[in-house]
Coordinates of C-alpha atoms and ligand atoms in Angstrom, one line a residue:
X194 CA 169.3 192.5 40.7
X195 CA 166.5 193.4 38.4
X196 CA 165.2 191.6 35.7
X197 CA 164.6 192.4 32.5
X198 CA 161.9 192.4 29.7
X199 CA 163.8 189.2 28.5
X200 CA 163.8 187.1 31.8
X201 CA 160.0 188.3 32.7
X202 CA 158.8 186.7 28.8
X203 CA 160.5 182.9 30.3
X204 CA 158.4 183.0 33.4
X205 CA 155.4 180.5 33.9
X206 CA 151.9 180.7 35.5
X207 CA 152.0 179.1 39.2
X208 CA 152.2 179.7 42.7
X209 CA 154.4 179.6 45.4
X210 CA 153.5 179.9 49.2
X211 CA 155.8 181.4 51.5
X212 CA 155.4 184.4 53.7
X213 CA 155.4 188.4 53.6
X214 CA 157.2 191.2 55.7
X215 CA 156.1 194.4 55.8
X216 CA 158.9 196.4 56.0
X217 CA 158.4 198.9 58.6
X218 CA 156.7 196.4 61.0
X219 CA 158.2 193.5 62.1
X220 CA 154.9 190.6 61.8
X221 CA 155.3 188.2 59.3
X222 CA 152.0 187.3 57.3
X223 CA 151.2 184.1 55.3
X224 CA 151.4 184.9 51.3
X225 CA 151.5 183.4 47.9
X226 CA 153.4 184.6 44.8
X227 CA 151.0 184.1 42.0
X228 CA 151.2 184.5 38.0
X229 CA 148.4 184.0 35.5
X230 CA 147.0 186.0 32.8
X231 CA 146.8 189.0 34.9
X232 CA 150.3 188.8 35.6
X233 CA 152.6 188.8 38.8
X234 CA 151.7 189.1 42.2
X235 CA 151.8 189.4 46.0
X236 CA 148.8 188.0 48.1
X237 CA 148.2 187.6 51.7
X238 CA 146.1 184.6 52.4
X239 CA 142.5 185.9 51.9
X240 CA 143.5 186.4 48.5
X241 CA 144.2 190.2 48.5
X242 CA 146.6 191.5 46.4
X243 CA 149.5 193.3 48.5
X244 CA 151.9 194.3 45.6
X245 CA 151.9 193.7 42.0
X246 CA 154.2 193.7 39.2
X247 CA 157.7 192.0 39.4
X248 CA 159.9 192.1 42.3
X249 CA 162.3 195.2 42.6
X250 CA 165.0 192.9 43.6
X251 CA 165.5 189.2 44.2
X252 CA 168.4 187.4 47.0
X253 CA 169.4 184.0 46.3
X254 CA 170.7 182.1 49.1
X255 CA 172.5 179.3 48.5
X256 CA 170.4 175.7 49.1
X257 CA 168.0 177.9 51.1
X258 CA 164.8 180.4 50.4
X259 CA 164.8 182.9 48.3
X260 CA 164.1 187.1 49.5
X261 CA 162.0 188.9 47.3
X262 CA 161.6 192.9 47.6
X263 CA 158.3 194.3 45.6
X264 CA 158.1 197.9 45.8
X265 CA 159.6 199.6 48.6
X266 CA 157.1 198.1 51.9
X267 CA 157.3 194.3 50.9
X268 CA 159.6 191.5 51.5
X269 CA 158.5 187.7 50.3
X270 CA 160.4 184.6 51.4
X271 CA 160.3 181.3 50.2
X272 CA 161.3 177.4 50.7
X273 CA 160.8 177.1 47.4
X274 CA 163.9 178.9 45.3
X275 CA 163.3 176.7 41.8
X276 CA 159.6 177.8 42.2
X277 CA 159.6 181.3 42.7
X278 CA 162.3 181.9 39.7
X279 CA 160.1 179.8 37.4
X280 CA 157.2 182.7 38.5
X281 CA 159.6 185.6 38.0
X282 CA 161.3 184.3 35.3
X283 CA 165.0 182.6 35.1
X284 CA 167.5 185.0 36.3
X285 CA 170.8 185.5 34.5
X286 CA 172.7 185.0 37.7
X287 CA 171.4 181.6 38.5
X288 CA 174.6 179.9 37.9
X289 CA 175.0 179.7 42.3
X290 CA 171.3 177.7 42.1
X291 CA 172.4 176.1 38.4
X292 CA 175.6 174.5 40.5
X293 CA 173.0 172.9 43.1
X294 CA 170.9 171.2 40.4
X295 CA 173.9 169.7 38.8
X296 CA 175.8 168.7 41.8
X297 CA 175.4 164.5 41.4
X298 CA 175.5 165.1 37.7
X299 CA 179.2 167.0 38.1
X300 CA 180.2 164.6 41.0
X301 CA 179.8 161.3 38.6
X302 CA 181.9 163.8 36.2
X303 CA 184.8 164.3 38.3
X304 CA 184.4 160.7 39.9
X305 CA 184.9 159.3 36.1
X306 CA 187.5 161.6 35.0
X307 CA 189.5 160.6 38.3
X308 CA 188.8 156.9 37.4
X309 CA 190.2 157.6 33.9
X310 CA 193.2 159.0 35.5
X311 CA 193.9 156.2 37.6
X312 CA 193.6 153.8 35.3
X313 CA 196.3 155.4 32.9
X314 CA 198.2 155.4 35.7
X315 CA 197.8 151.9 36.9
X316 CA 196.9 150.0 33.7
X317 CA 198.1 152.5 30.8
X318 CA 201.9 151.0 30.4
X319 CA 200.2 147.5 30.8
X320 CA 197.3 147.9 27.9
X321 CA 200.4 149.3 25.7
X322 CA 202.5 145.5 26.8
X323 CA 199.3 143.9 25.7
X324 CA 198.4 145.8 22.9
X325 CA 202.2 145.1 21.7
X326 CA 202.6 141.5 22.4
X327 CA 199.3 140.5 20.7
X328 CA 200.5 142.5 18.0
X329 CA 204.1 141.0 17.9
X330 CA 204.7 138.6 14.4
X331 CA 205.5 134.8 16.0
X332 CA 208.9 135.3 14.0
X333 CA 209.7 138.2 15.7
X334 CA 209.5 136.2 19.1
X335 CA 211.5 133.3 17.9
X336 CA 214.3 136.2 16.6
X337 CA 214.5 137.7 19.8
X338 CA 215.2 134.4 21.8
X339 CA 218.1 133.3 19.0
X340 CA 219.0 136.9 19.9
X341 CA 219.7 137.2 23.6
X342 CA 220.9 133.4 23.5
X343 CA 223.7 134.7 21.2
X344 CA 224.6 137.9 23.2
X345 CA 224.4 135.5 26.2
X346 CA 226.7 133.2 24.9
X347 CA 229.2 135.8 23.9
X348 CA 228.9 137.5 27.1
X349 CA 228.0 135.7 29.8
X350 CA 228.1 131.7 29.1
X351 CA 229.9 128.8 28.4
X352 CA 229.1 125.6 26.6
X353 CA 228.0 122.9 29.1
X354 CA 230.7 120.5 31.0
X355 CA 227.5 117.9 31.9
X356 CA 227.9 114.4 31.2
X357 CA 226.0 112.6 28.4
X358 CA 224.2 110.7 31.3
X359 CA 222.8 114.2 33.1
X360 CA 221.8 115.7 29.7
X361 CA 219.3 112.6 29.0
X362 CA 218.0 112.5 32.6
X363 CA 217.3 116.6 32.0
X364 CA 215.9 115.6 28.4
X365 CA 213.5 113.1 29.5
X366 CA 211.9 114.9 32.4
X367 CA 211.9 118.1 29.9
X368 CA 209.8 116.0 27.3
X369 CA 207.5 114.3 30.1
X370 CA 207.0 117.9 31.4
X371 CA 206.7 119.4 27.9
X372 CA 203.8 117.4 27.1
X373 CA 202.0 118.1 30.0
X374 CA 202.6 121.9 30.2
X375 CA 200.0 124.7 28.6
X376 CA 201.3 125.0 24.9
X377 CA 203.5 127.2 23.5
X378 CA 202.2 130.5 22.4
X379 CA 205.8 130.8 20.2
X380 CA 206.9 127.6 18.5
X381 CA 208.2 124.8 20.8
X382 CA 209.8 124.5 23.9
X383 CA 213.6 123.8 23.1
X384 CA 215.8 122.7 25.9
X385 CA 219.5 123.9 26.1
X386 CA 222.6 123.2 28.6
X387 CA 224.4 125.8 29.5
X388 CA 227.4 126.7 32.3
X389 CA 226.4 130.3 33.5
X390 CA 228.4 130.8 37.0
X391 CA 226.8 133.9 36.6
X392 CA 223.0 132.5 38.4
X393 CA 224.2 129.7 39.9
X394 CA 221.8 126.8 40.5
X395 CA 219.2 128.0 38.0
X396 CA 217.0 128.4 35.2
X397 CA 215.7 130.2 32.5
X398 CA 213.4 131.0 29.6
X399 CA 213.0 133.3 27.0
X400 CA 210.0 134.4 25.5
X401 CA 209.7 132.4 22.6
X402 CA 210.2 128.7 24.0
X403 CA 214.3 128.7 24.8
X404 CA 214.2 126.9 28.4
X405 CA 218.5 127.4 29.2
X406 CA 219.2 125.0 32.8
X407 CA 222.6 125.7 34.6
X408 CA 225.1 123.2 35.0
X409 CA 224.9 124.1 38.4
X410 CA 221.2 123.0 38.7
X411 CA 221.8 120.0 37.3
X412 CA 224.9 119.1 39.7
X413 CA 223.4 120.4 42.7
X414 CA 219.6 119.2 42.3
X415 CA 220.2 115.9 40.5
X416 CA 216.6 115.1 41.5
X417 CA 214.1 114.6 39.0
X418 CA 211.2 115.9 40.9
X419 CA 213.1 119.1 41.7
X420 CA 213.6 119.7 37.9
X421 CA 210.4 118.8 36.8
X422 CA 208.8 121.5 39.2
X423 CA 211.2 124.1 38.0
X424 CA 210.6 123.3 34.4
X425 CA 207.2 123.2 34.9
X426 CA 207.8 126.6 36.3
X427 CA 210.3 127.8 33.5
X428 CA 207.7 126.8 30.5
X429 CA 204.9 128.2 32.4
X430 CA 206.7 131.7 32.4
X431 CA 206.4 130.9 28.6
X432 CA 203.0 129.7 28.2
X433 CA 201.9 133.2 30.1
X434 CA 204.2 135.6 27.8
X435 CA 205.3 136.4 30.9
X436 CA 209.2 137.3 29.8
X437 CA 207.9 139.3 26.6
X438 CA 206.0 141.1 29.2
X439 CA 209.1 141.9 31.1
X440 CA 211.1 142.4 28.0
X441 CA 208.4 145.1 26.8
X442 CA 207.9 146.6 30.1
X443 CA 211.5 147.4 30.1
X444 CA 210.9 149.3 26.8
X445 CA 210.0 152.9 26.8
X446 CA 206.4 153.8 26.1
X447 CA 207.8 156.0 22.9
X448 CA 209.0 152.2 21.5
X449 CA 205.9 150.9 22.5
X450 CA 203.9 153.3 20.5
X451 CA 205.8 152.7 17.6
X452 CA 205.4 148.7 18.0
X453 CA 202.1 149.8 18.0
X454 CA 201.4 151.5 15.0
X455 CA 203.8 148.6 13.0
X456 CA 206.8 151.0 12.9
X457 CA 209.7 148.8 13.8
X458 CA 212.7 150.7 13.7
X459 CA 216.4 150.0 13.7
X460 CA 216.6 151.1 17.1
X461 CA 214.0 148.6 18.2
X462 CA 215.5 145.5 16.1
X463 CA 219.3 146.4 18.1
X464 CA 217.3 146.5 21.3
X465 CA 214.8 143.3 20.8
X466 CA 217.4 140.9 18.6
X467 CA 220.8 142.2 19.5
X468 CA 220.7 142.9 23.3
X469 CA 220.9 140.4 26.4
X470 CA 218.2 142.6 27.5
X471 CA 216.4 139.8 29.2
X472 CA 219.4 138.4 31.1
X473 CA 219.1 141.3 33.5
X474 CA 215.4 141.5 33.8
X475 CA 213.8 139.4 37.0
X476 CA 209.4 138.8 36.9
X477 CA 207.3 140.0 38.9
X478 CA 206.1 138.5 42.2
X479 CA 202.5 137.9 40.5
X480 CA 204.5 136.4 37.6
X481 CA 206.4 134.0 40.2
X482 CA 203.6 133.3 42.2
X483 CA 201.9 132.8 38.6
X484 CA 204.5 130.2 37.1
X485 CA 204.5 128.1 40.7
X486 CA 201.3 127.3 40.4
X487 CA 200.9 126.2 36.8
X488 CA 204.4 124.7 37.0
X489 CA 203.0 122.5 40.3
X490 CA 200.0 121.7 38.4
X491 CA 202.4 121.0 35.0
X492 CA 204.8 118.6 37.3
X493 CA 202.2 117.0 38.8
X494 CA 200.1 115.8 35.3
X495 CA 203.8 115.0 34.2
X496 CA 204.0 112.7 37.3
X497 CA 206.6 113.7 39.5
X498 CA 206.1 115.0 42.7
X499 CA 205.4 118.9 43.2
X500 CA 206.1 119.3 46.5
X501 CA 210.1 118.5 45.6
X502 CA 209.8 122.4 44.4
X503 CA 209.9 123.7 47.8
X504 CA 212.3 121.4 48.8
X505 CA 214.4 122.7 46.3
X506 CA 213.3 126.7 47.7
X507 CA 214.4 125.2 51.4
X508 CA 217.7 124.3 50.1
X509 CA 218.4 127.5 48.2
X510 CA 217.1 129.6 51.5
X511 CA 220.1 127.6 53.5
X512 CA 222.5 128.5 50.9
X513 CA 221.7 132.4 50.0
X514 CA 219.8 133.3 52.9
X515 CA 216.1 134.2 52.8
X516 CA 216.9 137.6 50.9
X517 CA 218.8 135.9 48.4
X518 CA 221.6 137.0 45.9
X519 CA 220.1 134.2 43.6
X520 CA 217.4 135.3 41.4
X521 CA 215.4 132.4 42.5
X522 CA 215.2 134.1 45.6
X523 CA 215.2 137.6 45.3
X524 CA 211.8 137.9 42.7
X525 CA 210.2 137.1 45.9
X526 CA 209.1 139.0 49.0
X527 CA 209.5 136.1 51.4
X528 CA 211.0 133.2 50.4
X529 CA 209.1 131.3 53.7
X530 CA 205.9 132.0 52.0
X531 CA 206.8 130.9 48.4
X532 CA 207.7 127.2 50.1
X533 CA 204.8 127.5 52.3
X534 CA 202.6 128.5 49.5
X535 CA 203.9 125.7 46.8
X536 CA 203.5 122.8 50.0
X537 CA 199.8 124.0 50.0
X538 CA 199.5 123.7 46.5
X539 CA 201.2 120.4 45.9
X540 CA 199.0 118.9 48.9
X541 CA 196.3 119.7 46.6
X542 CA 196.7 118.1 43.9
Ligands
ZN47 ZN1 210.3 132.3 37.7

């Protein structure tokens, strides 16, 4: 390489120590690379100048000293790379030596553009959910329930067979539990009967407040403890928007967008108001685990006992089997832990 009128005017006055080669003997001799007003040049260490003028040709080795030729009898190494380019000026091939000074700098770069990545990956669909739901009109949510419970009811259920008598048992452990749960983001929490063979022992909610019980809960779990703690547990789902956040985690991101920017299209009405959507969508285990323990805490304020919901979980484990064709069952990895998990939590409180 050889520098150029250019590169020489960018060089500073200094020194840099390092040592000298002659080139046709072998001996190495301490030197120092000097430049003041006098300009660049080769010493040996009583001060003698061996060479001046700038280097005929300078080797950059990576992280290590740098080999400088002057004329054709000496060669000048150095520890000190930065230095000795700051004598002879910045060289236009410096980007090897450029990448070693900016090596933490460019690390933190690609360490923060990975992080960006990941968290698009992990929380981008979730930050849309949110940025939807807190942008979804309280109306809409109360549509969308009277929605799926009329596709429901078309589709999938029949008007309750209960007795007067079990209704108003339901009723009042609903209202103690009501009043004792987190309130409704939506409206209210609005209790209906329903016979859906379809889920068995069970219920539901939607996202605006409709809490739907089976006829089959209320037949097989007559017990007011067990409903309370799965009321509790239904209006919790509620209180956390946990089934709008099913409902729009179901949608595509494209319908999320448009949610989004306030563009609510036909499409999205059909999907959100029409649909049973939410009768095939289960929550997540964090959801469940979520809803047991607010549901336990809701039960227990509402005074009944809370550990009659993992009586309840025993009793359905017995029937189904641990994996569960009941949805109470099967939102779960192990049903063991759930009862083991809500006996804990009840002894606490
Ligand atoms: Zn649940």
């Amino acid at each position: 390489m050889t520098l150029d009128s250019d590169q020489l005017a960018q060089a500073t006055y200094g020194e840099v120590f390092g040592h000298a080669y002659e080139k046709r003997l072998s001996t190495q001799i301490s030197a120092r690379l000097v430049r003041d007003a006098n300009g660049l040049r080769l010493e040996n260490a009583d001060g003698e100048t061996l060479y001046a003028g700038p280097p005929s040709n300078v080797e950059r080795i990576s992280g290590g000293p740098s080999l400088l030729s002057f004329g054709a009898q000496w060669t000048f190494d150095t520890e000190d790379a930065k230095g000795a380019e700051l004598l002879i000026g910045r060289a236009k091939d410096g980007w090897l030596s450029d990448l070693e000074t900016w090596h933490p700098r460019l690390l933190i770069v690609i360490a923060a553009c990975l992080l960006g990545v990941f968290a698009i990956w992990k929380w981008g669909l979730d930050l849309l959910v949110w940025g939807a739901i807190l942008l979804t009109p309280p109306a809409i949510v109360t549509a969308i329930d009277a929605g799926n419970l009329g596709a429901m009811d078309r589709i999938l259920m029949d008007p309750t067979e209960l007795s007067q008598a079990d209704k108003d048992m339901v009723r009042d452990v609903f209202e103690d539990v009501r009043a004792h749960a987190p309130e409704a983001p939506y409206g209210e929490y609005t209790l209906y009967f329903r016979k859906a063979d379809f889920i068995g022992p069970n219920a539901f909610a939607l996202p605006g407040g409709t809490v739907v019980v089976t006829d089959a809960l209320v037949e097989e779990f007559p017990d007011q403890d067990i409903l309370a703690g799965i009321l509790g547990h239904e209006l919790a789902h509620v209180s956390e928007r946990h089934s709008l956040h099913q409902l729009y985690r179901s949608l595509s991101i494209y319908v999320l967008v448009a949610m989004i920017a306030g563009d609510v299209g036909p499409v999205l009405e059909d999907v959100l108001l029409e649909g049973s959507a939410l009768a095939s969508l289960s929550y997540s285990r964090k959801h469940e685990s979520e809803a047991d323990v607010i549901g336990i805490e809701t039960s227990h304020a509402a005074g009944y006992d809370p550990a009659a919901l993992a009586e309840f979980f025993e009793t359905l484990s017995e029937d189904f089997g641990d994996t569960g064709s009941n949805d109470w069952l099967s939102t779960h990895p192990s049903n063991a832990d759930r009862i083991r998990i809500i006996k804990d939590l009840a002894a606490k409180q």
